[in-house]
Amino acid sequence: MLDDKIRNDFPFFKNNQLIYLDNAATTQKPQIVIDRMADDYTNHSFNVHRSNYMAAQRTTDAYEKVRTTVSDFIGSPSAKSIVFTKSTTDGINIVANGYFAHQLQPGDEIVVAISEHHSNLLPWQRLTEKCDAHLRYIELNEHGQLDVQQAQKVINDHTKLVAVAAVSNVLGNLNPIEQLAKIAHQHNAEILIDAAQWVPDMPVNISAFNPDWLVFSGHKMLAPTGIGVLYGKPDLLEKIEPTAVGGDMVTSVDRNHFKAQPIPIRLEAGTPNVMGVLGLGAALDYLNTLDMHMVQKRCQFLGQFMYDKLSALDGVVVYGNPIRDTGIVTFNVEGVHAHDVASALDLRGIAVRAGYHCAEPLMQALHTNATVRASAYFYNTQDEISQLVKAVKATKEFFTSYGH
Amino acid sequence: MDINEIYQRTIMDYAVRLKNKPLLNGQDTYQISLENPTCGDKLILSVQIKSGLVHVIAYQADGCVIFKAATAIMEKVCLKHSVTEINHLENQFSQMMMQQEIDNPKALGDAIALQAIVKLPVRIKCAMLPWKAMYQVLNEGEVDGR
């Protein structure tokens, strides 16, 4: 079991007193990632796939090795399936604009969940509108989970894609993605998993349910910002028309035509984010030493503790299923706006997020205009959560004293 | 920083006492709807102008304490003033939010209490929203019932 000592791996906590509970937004970096990136910047700053001296080749090898590390990390059958992107949003847009934009016919349907982050909603909203296709929603059941029975009705033979988050960035619960994949595949539809809040928190083995597409970001799992991953089945990646063409992605070019590289390089036009990829590799190596089962246990434990303690407070509404899967907990203090709660916590040295969380349709479904989200990662402590709970209680008392 | 430095009694009192008022319609009334997309503060503001003065101010305001207090104070400070005077007040308030010196702090009345918000920069937008709405409705707002 991971314990509080794990914090010593993160220099942020030595230098700062902040109680950092905004990990669903981004994570702090362990010293080992910082050191490896400093070494890469110092000694291995070469371009990949082009310069043919030995030093540059070593950087190319290191870059390609991360592709294998990523592939193994999520249980992908082949490193060929791994495309490096800028972010989760970027990955989804590549699939929408490079693939589905050429596949979708009028009358086709794309199914998303009401709890989707805007990044897994807007590309599909725009695309279905452009193609005269329809966007349909899986709603939440009374436990605040995706309603599989309703999903069974919404997904049909017109469905071309089911695009859902494995873990909602607001509700923090693990969605029944294996069941949804099965339903989608029964109707010959593809399934895209937004794994941005999933891969950082628990072991992932995609070969267990065979999704067609899966996307996530590095910075939510100790890697730098600006690096994301798109997983696609190789035969589907082949069908993507690259949304960007140019350097690195071609084998030959004449005056009128070019011949593209094989996947996945074809989908990484231009000099890629080499340092981001190497940093992601360092982060995954570090997470592998911790064991993702242990990471999951710790996140789940902290999330459950937070959920239980906050629910026990008078006048605090906590959203989502009472059995927690991750460190994300979303709540409101009755009669106090989420932004005032967040500011009051900020003034006590606690960093949480307030607002729509880029999930406005979900806010409408929850009948609220904003919520407070506290998200723990494995390096947070039970004591920090207790301080949060105490601060929420004090915040409520402060605002109530003025008749709120 | 202590919570009382930001959420001062004046601010809390205005926010608690804020009452939404039925929007105006009819002659010489102007209306605007604005929101802060990141936090969800929402304001529909309507004003009636009579003899060159802002004669009545009505609004539907939904949001945080800072925004609600700022709205109520803005109403009190702007009522019965001319467009030119209000434009000047808006300018003074913006200057204050940008931590710049202002010539006549007294003219801003209780809006001075909101000066503390500059210490919490993420919330400046909440305090600015009603002033921005007032400026826009008077200078570039949708004309309603003219």
Short mmCIF file of C-alpha atoms in Angstrom, two decimals, chain A residues 154-318:
data_model
loop_
_atom_site.label_atom_id
_atom_site.label_comp_id
_atom_site.label_asym_id
_atom_site.label_seq_id
_atom_site.Cartn_x
_atom_site.Cartn_y
_atom_site.Cartn_z
CA VAL A 154 -30.22 4.73 -27.61
CA ILE A 155 -27.56 2.65 -29.36
CA ASN A 156 -29.03 1.11 -32.51
CA ASP A 157 -28.12 0.09 -36.05
CA HIS A 158 -27.87 3.75 -37.11
CA THR A 159 -25.20 4.34 -34.46
CA LYS A 160 -21.75 4.74 -35.99
CA LEU A 161 -19.92 5.74 -32.83
CA VAL A 162 -20.36 5.62 -29.08
CA ALA A 163 -18.01 8.22 -27.54
CA VAL A 164 -17.85 8.08 -23.74
CA ALA A 165 -15.51 8.91 -20.89
CA ALA A 166 -14.35 5.93 -18.85
CA VAL A 167 -14.38 8.19 -15.79
CA SER A 168 -16.40 11.42 -15.73
CA ASN A 169 -14.20 14.39 -14.81
CA VAL A 170 -17.04 15.67 -12.63
CA LEU A 171 -18.67 12.61 -11.09
CA GLY A 172 -15.47 10.57 -10.77
CA ASN A 173 -17.16 7.20 -11.21
CA LEU A 174 -15.98 4.47 -13.54
CA ASN A 175 -18.57 4.06 -16.29
CA PRO A 176 -19.66 0.63 -17.56
CA ILE A 177 -17.47 0.95 -20.65
CA GLU A 178 -17.05 -2.79 -21.20
CA GLN A 179 -20.83 -3.20 -21.43
CA LEU A 180 -21.11 -0.15 -23.66
CA ALA A 181 -18.37 -1.51 -25.95
CA LYS A 182 -20.27 -4.77 -26.22
CA ILE A 183 -23.54 -3.01 -27.07
CA ALA A 184 -21.80 -0.76 -29.60
CA HIS A 185 -20.08 -3.68 -31.30
CA GLN A 186 -23.34 -5.66 -31.46
CA HIS A 187 -24.66 -2.86 -33.65
CA ASN A 188 -21.44 -2.60 -35.69
CA ALA A 189 -20.76 0.77 -34.14
CA GLU A 190 -17.31 1.84 -33.00
CA ILE A 191 -16.53 2.98 -29.47
CA LEU A 192 -14.19 5.78 -28.46
CA ILE A 193 -13.09 5.97 -24.84
CA ASP A 194 -12.05 9.31 -23.33
CA ALA A 195 -9.60 7.88 -20.83
CA ALA A 196 -8.16 11.17 -19.55
CA GLN A 197 -9.34 10.54 -15.97
CA TRP A 198 -9.04 6.76 -16.17
CA VAL A 199 -5.49 5.89 -17.21
CA PRO A 200 -3.92 8.04 -14.44
CA ASP A 201 -5.91 6.36 -11.67
CA MET A 202 -5.95 2.61 -12.26
CA PRO A 203 -4.56 -0.29 -14.28
CA VAL A 204 -5.97 -0.30 -17.79
CA ASN A 205 -6.11 -3.33 -20.03
CA ILE A 206 -7.90 -2.48 -23.23
CA SER A 207 -7.48 -5.89 -24.81
CA ALA A 208 -10.11 -6.99 -22.26
CA PHE A 209 -12.85 -5.09 -24.11
CA ASN A 210 -11.36 -4.12 -27.42
CA PRO A 211 -12.29 -0.45 -27.86
CA ASP A 212 -11.76 1.03 -31.31
CA TRP A 213 -10.33 4.31 -30.09
CA LEU A 214 -8.96 5.55 -26.80
CA VAL A 215 -7.47 8.92 -25.89
CA PHE A 216 -5.72 10.42 -22.88
CA SER A 217 -3.29 13.14 -21.78
CA GLY A 218 0.13 12.93 -20.16
CA HIS A 219 -0.13 15.88 -17.79
CA LYS A 220 -2.87 14.28 -15.68
CA MET A 221 -0.44 11.44 -14.91
CA LEU A 222 2.78 13.19 -13.88
CA ALA A 223 4.04 13.92 -17.42
CA PRO A 224 4.46 17.40 -18.90
CA THR A 225 1.63 19.29 -20.59
CA GLY A 226 1.32 19.22 -24.37
CA ILE A 227 1.62 15.47 -24.81
CA GLY A 228 -1.33 13.17 -25.36
CA VAL A 229 -1.99 9.71 -26.71
CA LEU A 230 -4.40 8.42 -29.32
CA TYR A 231 -4.85 4.67 -29.45
CA GLY A 232 -6.61 3.29 -32.52
CA LYS A 233 -7.01 -0.17 -33.98
CA PRO A 234 -4.39 -0.37 -36.75
CA ASP A 235 -6.94 -0.93 -39.55
CA LEU A 236 -8.84 2.17 -38.39
CA LEU A 237 -5.72 4.32 -38.03
CA GLU A 238 -4.99 3.35 -41.66
CA LYS A 239 -8.27 4.96 -42.67
CA ILE A 240 -7.56 8.32 -41.03
CA GLU A 241 -6.89 11.03 -43.55
CA PRO A 242 -4.12 12.95 -41.77
CA THR A 243 -5.50 16.26 -40.51
CA ALA A 244 -1.99 17.69 -40.90
CA VAL A 245 0.50 16.87 -43.64
CA GLY A 246 4.10 17.99 -44.00
CA GLY A 247 7.47 17.02 -42.58
CA ASP A 248 8.28 13.55 -41.26
CA MET A 249 5.04 11.88 -42.33
CA VAL A 250 6.11 11.15 -45.94
CA THR A 251 8.41 8.67 -47.67
CA SER A 252 8.63 10.46 -51.03
CA VAL A 253 7.37 13.66 -52.61
CA ASP A 254 7.36 14.81 -56.24
CA ARG A 255 5.94 17.97 -57.82
CA ASN A 256 2.37 16.78 -57.60
CA HIS A 257 2.10 13.96 -55.11
CA PHE A 258 3.41 12.52 -51.92
CA LYS A 259 3.55 9.02 -50.52
CA ALA A 260 2.77 8.87 -46.83
CA GLN A 261 4.67 6.93 -44.17
CA PRO A 262 3.00 3.95 -42.55
CA ILE A 263 0.98 4.49 -39.38
CA PRO A 264 1.49 5.79 -36.76
CA ILE A 265 4.25 8.16 -38.07
CA ARG A 266 1.89 9.26 -40.86
CA LEU A 267 -0.31 10.85 -38.22
CA GLU A 268 2.52 12.79 -36.53
CA ALA A 269 3.36 15.46 -39.11
CA GLY A 270 6.03 17.99 -38.21
CA THR A 271 8.63 17.77 -35.48
CA PRO A 272 6.77 16.07 -32.67
CA ASN A 273 6.86 17.04 -29.01
CA VAL A 274 10.01 14.97 -28.44
CA MET A 275 10.63 16.20 -24.91
CA GLY A 276 6.97 15.67 -24.04
CA VAL A 277 7.14 12.08 -25.25
CA LEU A 278 10.33 11.41 -23.29
CA GLY A 279 8.75 13.01 -20.21
CA LEU A 280 5.70 10.81 -20.63
CA GLY A 281 8.01 7.81 -20.80
CA ALA A 282 9.66 8.87 -17.54
CA ALA A 283 6.24 9.30 -15.88
CA LEU A 284 5.06 5.86 -16.98
CA ASP A 285 8.30 4.24 -15.83
CA TYR A 286 7.77 5.85 -12.43
CA LEU A 287 4.09 4.75 -12.24
CA ASN A 288 5.14 1.23 -13.20
CA THR A 289 7.50 1.12 -10.21
CA LEU A 290 4.58 2.09 -7.95
CA ASP A 291 2.23 -0.47 -9.52
CA MET A 292 -1.05 0.92 -10.85
CA HIS A 293 -3.05 -1.41 -8.57
CA MET A 294 -1.53 0.41 -5.63
CA VAL A 295 -2.22 3.79 -7.23
CA GLN A 296 -5.85 2.78 -7.71
CA LYS A 297 -6.18 1.58 -4.13
CA ARG A 298 -4.79 4.82 -2.76
CA CYS A 299 -6.88 7.12 -5.04
CA GLN A 300 -10.02 5.14 -4.34
CA PHE A 301 -9.38 5.19 -0.60
CA LEU A 302 -8.81 8.97 -0.54
CA GLY A 303 -11.85 9.57 -2.76
CA GLN A 304 -14.07 7.41 -0.57
CA PHE A 305 -12.84 9.07 2.61
CA MET A 306 -13.50 12.51 1.11
CA TYR A 307 -16.95 11.53 -0.18
CA ASP A 308 -18.01 10.05 3.16
CA LYS A 309 -16.75 12.95 5.26
CA LEU A 310 -18.22 15.62 3.00
CA SER A 311 -21.58 13.82 2.77
CA ALA A 312 -21.72 13.72 6.56
CA LEU A 313 -21.65 17.54 6.72
CA ASP A 314 -24.97 19.32 7.09
CA GLY A 315 -25.94 21.32 4.05
CA VAL A 316 -23.34 19.78 1.75
CA VAL A 317 -24.57 17.96 -1.37
CA VAL A 318 -22.14 15.42 -2.85
#
